[in-house]
Amino acid sequence: MSKKILLSGVKPTGRPHVGNYFGAMKQFVELQSQYESYIFIADLHALTTVQNRQELEENTTGVLLDYMAIGLDPKSVTIYKQSDVPQVAELAWIFNCLTTVPYLERAHAYKDAVANKKEPNVGLFDYPMLMAADILIQDADVVPVGQDQKQHVEIARDTAEKFDRIFQKCFKLPEPLILDTVATVPGTDGRKMSKSYNNTIPLFASDEEIEKAVMGIVTDSGADVPENVYAIHALLRDRVSLDALYAENKGQYKKLKELLIEDLKAMITPMRERRQALEEDKSAVLEVLKAGGLVAHERAEKKMEEVRKAVGLKLY
Ligand code: ADP
Ligand code: TRP
């Protein structure tokens, strides 16, 4: 039996953090041989916020290095960048014509932007249609993401059903893959870890950055267990050993933070060193991206031939 298809992506918008890793990226690595995997860099999506050539290029190469450093193996996974599959923009346009404005107005990312009195660009508004195209064009069965992306995968499902109803059956219905324990990884202030909240622990942090981030974790004095420290520590240890550690060091916030620093360093150091080694030969790493792009492009083109035919765009 052939393997099911897994697909996911990360936007090249800056350094990844521990929330991105546990919420999504770690699953890419753990599932890579169980599924036929497609993992990409969402550079077209990043354009809604990153509008500087050098920054986009550096961030994109950065995510590629991140993927390889966490252990994605190009022999098992097709790694590519979204813009090497321009058919996704074509498919997103077709989806735009089937989707209503009120439907997209209900999307969280757009609603948040409006609530924060930002004037969203059309790209942000249309973001879920491009994401639906990313997923559906590769026939994905499962999409590992954090909780904040669940609605987007549901929008992809709705869009597939709508297309299939109006034209003819072309698409598989994808499922989000969200692990309960890490659906929303908390940051150093207890809110969702997010670049925009300034509460992150960078995934490839230096020792000093780890120390600074952990020492900055907000603790509410009085409780035996510093909740925010424990919540992050729970990512790194099983419940039994964690509870034993916190019982042993009850009320000793500084000691507990030091123990968390130690555990974070043990996890991050080997990945950071692998990333540094990969960075020595960027051109070899870029070859991986180029080769993956060709594979993803070919699959997408095949799917689009089917779609164009179904829609009435293909006359010869
Ligand atoms: P960010 O949300 O930090 O801008 P991305 O949008 O590139 O980062 O997200 C990459 C992946 O990481 C997505 O699947 C997203 O759901 C996941 N993710 C981001 N923040 C968290 C978090 N705090 N907890 C769990 N998953 C997260
Ligand atoms: N929107 C996702 C994020 O912010 C990135 C993304 C774009 C994606 N297209 C996708 C994730 C398709 C999974 C599948 O993290």
Coordinates of C-alpha atoms and ligand atoms in Angstrom, one line a residue:
M1 CA 0.0 0.0 0.0
S2 CA 1.3 3.4 -0.8
K3 CA 2.0 5.9 2.0
K4 CA -0.3 8.7 2.9
I5 CA 0.8 12.2 2.0
L6 CA 2.0 14.7 4.7
L7 CA 2.5 18.4 3.9
S8 CA 3.3 21.4 5.9
G9 CA 5.2 24.7 5.7
V10 CA 6.7 27.5 7.7
K11 CA 6.9 31.1 6.7
P12 CA 10.4 32.7 6.3
T13 CA 9.6 35.6 8.6
G14 CA 12.5 35.4 11.2
R15 CA 14.1 33.0 13.6
P16 CA 12.0 29.9 14.5
H17 CA 11.2 29.5 18.2
V18 CA 10.7 26.5 20.6
G19 CA 6.9 26.9 20.0
N20 CA 7.3 26.4 16.3
Y21 CA 9.5 23.4 16.9
F22 CA 7.3 21.5 19.4
G23 CA 4.0 22.7 17.9
A24 CA 4.8 21.7 14.3
M25 CA 8.4 21.2 13.1
K26 CA 9.3 18.3 15.4
Q27 CA 6.3 16.3 13.9
F28 CA 7.8 16.9 10.4
V29 CA 10.9 15.0 11.5
E30 CA 9.2 12.3 13.5
L31 CA 6.7 11.4 10.7
Q32 CA 9.0 11.8 7.8
S33 CA 9.4 8.1 7.0
Q34 CA 5.9 7.1 8.0
Y35 CA 4.4 9.4 5.3
E36 CA 5.3 10.6 1.8
S37 CA 6.3 14.0 3.0
Y38 CA 6.3 17.5 1.4
I39 CA 7.7 20.2 3.6
F40 CA 8.0 23.7 2.1
I41 CA 9.1 27.3 2.9
A42 CA 6.1 29.6 2.5
D43 CA 7.9 32.5 0.8
L44 CA 4.9 33.8 -1.1
H45 CA 2.9 34.0 2.2
A46 CA 5.9 35.8 3.9
L47 CA 5.5 38.6 1.3
T48 CA 2.4 39.8 3.2
T49 CA 4.9 41.1 5.8
V50 CA 8.5 40.8 4.5
Q51 CA 9.0 43.3 1.7
N52 CA 12.8 43.5 1.4
R53 CA 14.7 41.4 -1.0
Q54 CA 17.8 40.7 1.2
E55 CA 15.6 39.8 4.2
L56 CA 13.4 37.4 2.3
E57 CA 16.4 35.7 0.7
E58 CA 18.2 35.3 4.1
N59 CA 15.1 34.1 5.9
T60 CA 14.3 31.6 3.2
T61 CA 17.8 30.1 3.3
G62 CA 17.5 30.3 7.1
V63 CA 14.4 28.1 7.2
L64 CA 16.1 25.6 4.8
L65 CA 19.0 25.3 7.2
D66 CA 16.6 25.0 10.1
Y67 CA 14.8 22.1 8.4
M68 CA 18.0 20.3 7.7
A69 CA 19.4 21.0 11.2
I70 CA 16.4 19.6 13.0
G71 CA 16.8 16.4 11.0
L72 CA 14.7 16.5 7.9
D73 CA 16.3 14.1 5.5
P74 CA 16.0 15.1 1.8
K75 CA 16.1 11.4 1.0
S76 CA 12.7 10.9 2.7
V77 CA 11.2 14.4 2.3
T78 CA 10.7 16.7 -0.6
I79 CA 11.8 20.0 0.7
Y80 CA 10.9 23.0 -1.5
K81 CA 10.0 26.6 -1.6
Q82 CA 6.5 27.7 -2.4
S83 CA 7.5 30.1 -5.2
D84 CA 9.0 27.2 -7.1
V85 CA 5.4 26.0 -7.5
P86 CA 3.8 29.0 -9.0
Q87 CA 0.7 26.9 -9.9
V88 CA -0.4 27.5 -6.3
A89 CA -1.1 31.1 -7.2
E90 CA -3.1 30.0 -10.2
L91 CA -5.2 27.6 -8.1
A92 CA -5.6 30.3 -5.4
W93 CA -7.1 32.6 -8.0
I94 CA -9.6 29.9 -9.0
F95 CA -10.5 29.4 -5.3
N96 CA -10.9 33.2 -4.9
C97 CA -13.6 33.1 -7.5
L98 CA -15.6 30.4 -5.5
T99 CA -15.1 32.0 -2.1
T100 CA -17.2 34.8 -0.7
V101 CA -15.8 37.9 1.1
P102 CA -17.9 37.3 4.3
Y103 CA -16.5 33.8 4.5
L104 CA -12.9 35.1 4.5
E105 CA -13.8 37.9 6.8
R106 CA -14.3 35.2 9.5
A107 CA -10.7 34.0 9.3
H108 CA -8.8 34.7 12.6
A109 CA -5.7 36.2 11.1
Y110 CA -7.7 38.8 9.2
K111 CA -10.0 39.5 12.2
D112 CA -7.0 40.0 14.5
A113 CA -5.5 42.5 12.0
V114 CA -8.7 44.4 11.8
A115 CA -9.2 44.3 15.6
N116 CA -5.7 45.7 16.0
K117 CA -6.7 48.6 13.8
K118 CA -4.2 47.5 11.2
E119 CA -5.0 48.1 7.5
P120 CA -4.5 44.6 6.2
N121 CA -3.2 44.1 2.6
V122 CA -5.1 41.9 0.2
G123 CA -2.5 39.2 0.6
L124 CA -3.3 38.8 4.3
F125 CA -7.0 38.7 3.5
D126 CA -6.5 36.1 0.9
Y127 CA -3.9 34.1 2.8
P128 CA -6.2 31.1 3.5
M129 CA -6.9 30.6 -0.2
L130 CA -3.2 30.4 -1.0
M131 CA -2.7 28.0 1.9
A132 CA -5.6 25.9 0.7
A133 CA -3.9 25.7 -2.7
D134 CA -0.6 24.6 -1.1
I135 CA -2.3 21.8 0.6
L136 CA -4.8 20.6 -2.1
I137 CA -2.4 20.9 -5.1
Q138 CA -0.2 18.1 -3.5
D139 CA -3.1 15.9 -2.5
A140 CA -2.2 16.1 1.2
D141 CA -3.9 13.7 3.6
V142 CA -2.4 15.2 6.8
V143 CA -1.1 18.6 7.7
P144 CA 0.9 18.9 11.0
V145 CA 0.5 22.4 12.4
G146 CA 0.0 24.2 15.7
Q147 CA -3.5 25.0 17.0
D148 CA -3.4 28.5 15.4
Q149 CA -3.5 27.0 11.9
K150 CA -6.4 24.7 12.5
Q151 CA -8.9 27.1 11.0
H152 CA -6.8 27.4 7.9
V153 CA -6.8 23.6 7.3
E154 CA -10.6 23.6 7.8
I155 CA -10.9 26.4 5.2
A156 CA -8.9 24.2 2.8
R157 CA -11.4 21.3 3.4
D158 CA -14.4 23.6 2.8
T159 CA -12.8 24.9 -0.3
A160 CA -12.1 21.5 -1.7
E161 CA -15.7 20.4 -1.1
K162 CA -17.0 23.6 -2.8
F163 CA -14.8 23.1 -5.8
D164 CA -15.7 19.4 -6.1
R165 CA -19.4 20.3 -5.9
I166 CA -19.3 23.0 -8.5
F167 CA -17.0 21.3 -11.0
Q168 CA -16.1 17.7 -10.4
K169 CA -14.2 15.7 -7.8
C170 CA -10.6 16.7 -7.9
F171 CA -9.4 17.0 -4.3
K172 CA -8.6 15.0 -1.2
L173 CA -9.9 16.3 2.1
P174 CA -6.9 17.0 4.3
E175 CA -6.9 16.6 8.1
P176 CA -5.0 18.8 10.5
L177 CA -2.5 16.9 12.7
I178 CA -2.3 18.7 16.1
L179 CA -0.8 17.2 19.2
D180 CA -2.9 18.1 22.3
T181 CA 0.1 18.5 24.6
V182 CA 1.8 21.1 22.3
A183 CA -1.1 22.6 20.4
T184 CA -0.3 26.0 21.9
V185 CA 3.2 26.2 23.5
P186 CA 3.4 29.0 26.1
G187 CA 6.1 31.7 26.0
T188 CA 8.1 33.2 28.8
D189 CA 5.1 35.3 29.9
G190 CA 2.6 32.4 29.9
R191 CA 0.8 33.6 26.7
K192 CA 1.2 31.7 23.4
M193 CA 4.8 31.8 22.4
S194 CA 4.9 34.1 19.4
K195 CA 7.4 36.3 17.6
S196 CA 4.9 39.2 17.9
Y197 CA 4.8 39.0 21.7
N198 CA 8.5 39.1 22.4
N199 CA 8.2 36.0 24.6
T200 CA 10.1 33.4 22.7
I201 CA 13.0 31.1 23.2
P202 CA 14.7 30.9 19.8
L203 CA 15.1 27.3 18.6
F204 CA 18.8 27.8 17.7
A205 CA 19.5 30.1 20.7
S206 CA 23.1 30.6 21.9
D207 CA 23.8 29.6 25.6
E208 CA 23.5 33.2 26.6
E209 CA 20.2 33.7 24.8
I210 CA 18.8 30.6 26.6
E211 CA 19.9 31.9 30.0
K212 CA 18.5 35.3 29.3
A213 CA 15.1 34.0 28.1
V214 CA 14.7 31.5 31.0
M215 CA 15.8 34.0 33.6
G216 CA 13.2 36.3 32.2
I217 CA 10.3 33.9 32.6
V218 CA 7.5 35.5 34.5
T219 CA 6.9 33.9 37.9
D220 CA 4.2 34.6 40.4
S221 CA 5.8 34.6 43.8
G222 CA 4.1 32.4 46.4
A223 CA 3.2 29.2 44.6
D224 CA 5.3 26.1 45.1
V225 CA 5.6 25.5 41.4
P226 CA 6.5 28.4 39.1
E227 CA 3.8 27.7 36.5
N228 CA 5.4 29.3 33.5
V229 CA 8.7 27.6 34.1
Y230 CA 7.0 24.2 34.6
A231 CA 4.9 24.6 31.4
I232 CA 8.0 25.1 29.2
H233 CA 9.9 22.4 31.1
A234 CA 7.1 20.0 30.4
L235 CA 8.2 20.1 26.7
L236 CA 11.5 18.5 27.6
R237 CA 10.7 15.9 30.2
D238 CA 8.1 13.3 30.9
R239 CA 5.6 14.0 33.6
V240 CA 7.0 11.6 36.2
S241 CA 10.6 12.9 36.1
L242 CA 9.4 16.5 35.9
D243 CA 7.1 16.2 39.0
A244 CA 9.9 14.5 40.9
L245 CA 12.2 17.4 40.1
Y246 CA 9.7 20.1 41.0
A247 CA 8.8 18.3 44.3
E248 CA 12.5 18.1 45.2
N249 CA 13.1 21.8 44.5
K250 CA 9.8 23.1 45.8
G251 CA 9.6 26.9 45.9
Q252 CA 13.2 27.3 44.6
Y253 CA 12.5 29.3 41.5
K254 CA 16.1 30.1 40.7
K255 CA 17.2 26.5 40.9
L256 CA 14.3 25.3 38.8
K257 CA 15.2 27.9 36.2
E258 CA 18.8 26.7 36.2
L259 CA 17.6 23.1 35.7
L260 CA 15.4 24.2 32.7
I261 CA 18.4 26.0 31.2
E262 CA 20.4 22.8 31.5
D263 CA 17.7 20.8 29.7
L264 CA 17.2 23.4 27.0
K265 CA 21.0 23.5 26.3
A266 CA 21.1 19.7 26.0
M267 CA 18.4 19.8 23.4
I268 CA 19.5 22.9 21.5
T269 CA 23.3 22.6 21.4
P270 CA 23.5 19.7 19.0
M271 CA 20.9 21.2 16.6
R272 CA 22.7 24.5 16.7
E273 CA 26.0 22.9 15.9
R274 CA 24.5 20.9 13.0
R275 CA 23.1 24.2 11.7
Q276 CA 26.4 25.9 11.9
A277 CA 28.1 23.0 10.0
L278 CA 25.4 23.1 7.2
E279 CA 25.9 26.8 6.9
E280 CA 29.5 26.2 5.8
D281 CA 28.3 24.8 2.5
K282 CA 25.2 26.8 1.6
S283 CA 25.4 26.0 -2.1
A284 CA 25.0 22.2 -1.3
V285 CA 22.0 23.0 0.9
L286 CA 20.4 25.1 -1.8
E287 CA 20.8 22.2 -4.3
V288 CA 18.4 20.3 -2.0
L289 CA 15.8 23.1 -2.3
K290 CA 16.2 23.3 -6.1
A291 CA 15.8 19.6 -6.5
G292 CA 12.7 19.5 -4.3
G293 CA 11.2 22.4 -6.2
L294 CA 11.4 20.4 -9.4
V295 CA 9.5 17.4 -7.8
A296 CA 6.8 19.6 -6.2
H297 CA 6.4 21.6 -9.5
E298 CA 5.9 18.5 -11.6
R299 CA 3.2 17.1 -9.2
A300 CA 1.4 20.4 -9.0
E301 CA 1.4 20.7 -12.8
K302 CA -0.2 17.3 -13.1
K303 CA -2.9 18.3 -10.7
M304 CA -3.5 21.6 -12.4
E305 CA -4.0 19.9 -15.7
E306 CA -6.9 18.0 -14.1
V307 CA -8.2 21.2 -12.5
R308 CA -8.0 23.3 -15.6
K309 CA -9.9 20.7 -17.5
A310 CA -12.6 20.5 -14.8
V311 CA -13.0 24.3 -14.9
G312 CA -13.1 24.7 -18.6
L313 CA -9.7 26.4 -19.1
K314 CA -8.1 23.6 -21.1
L315 CA -9.1 23.5 -24.7
Y316 CA -6.0 21.6 -26.1
Ligands
ADP1 P1 4.6 32.2 14.0 O1 3.2 31.7 14.4 O2 5.5 32.2 15.2 O3 4.6 33.4 13.2 P2 4.7 30.4 11.8 O4 3.4 31.1 11.4 O5 5.7 30.3 10.7 O6 5.2 31.1 13.1 O7 4.3 29.0 12.3 C1 5.0 27.8 12.0 C2 4.3 26.6 12.7 O8 4.4 26.7 14.1 C3 2.7 26.6 12.5 O9 2.3 25.3 12.3 C4 2.2 27.1 13.8 O10 0.9 26.6 14.1 C5 3.2 26.6 14.8 N1 3.3 27.5 16.0 C6 3.6 28.8 16.1 N2 3.6 29.2 17.4 C7 3.2 28.1 18.1 C8 3.0 27.9 19.5 N3 3.2 28.9 20.4 N4 2.6 26.7 19.9 C9 2.4 25.7 19.0 N5 2.6 25.8 17.7 C10 3.0 27.0 17.2
TRP2 N1 0.2 29.5 7.4 C1 1.2 28.7 7.9 C2 1.9 29.4 9.1 O1 1.7 30.5 9.4 C3 2.3 28.4 6.9 C4 1.7 27.7 5.7 C5 1.4 28.2 4.5 C6 1.2 26.3 5.7 N2 0.9 27.2 3.7 C7 0.7 26.1 4.4 C8 1.2 25.3 6.7 C9 0.2 24.8 4.1 C10 0.7 24.1 6.4 C11 0.2 23.8 5.1 O2 2.5 28.7 9.9

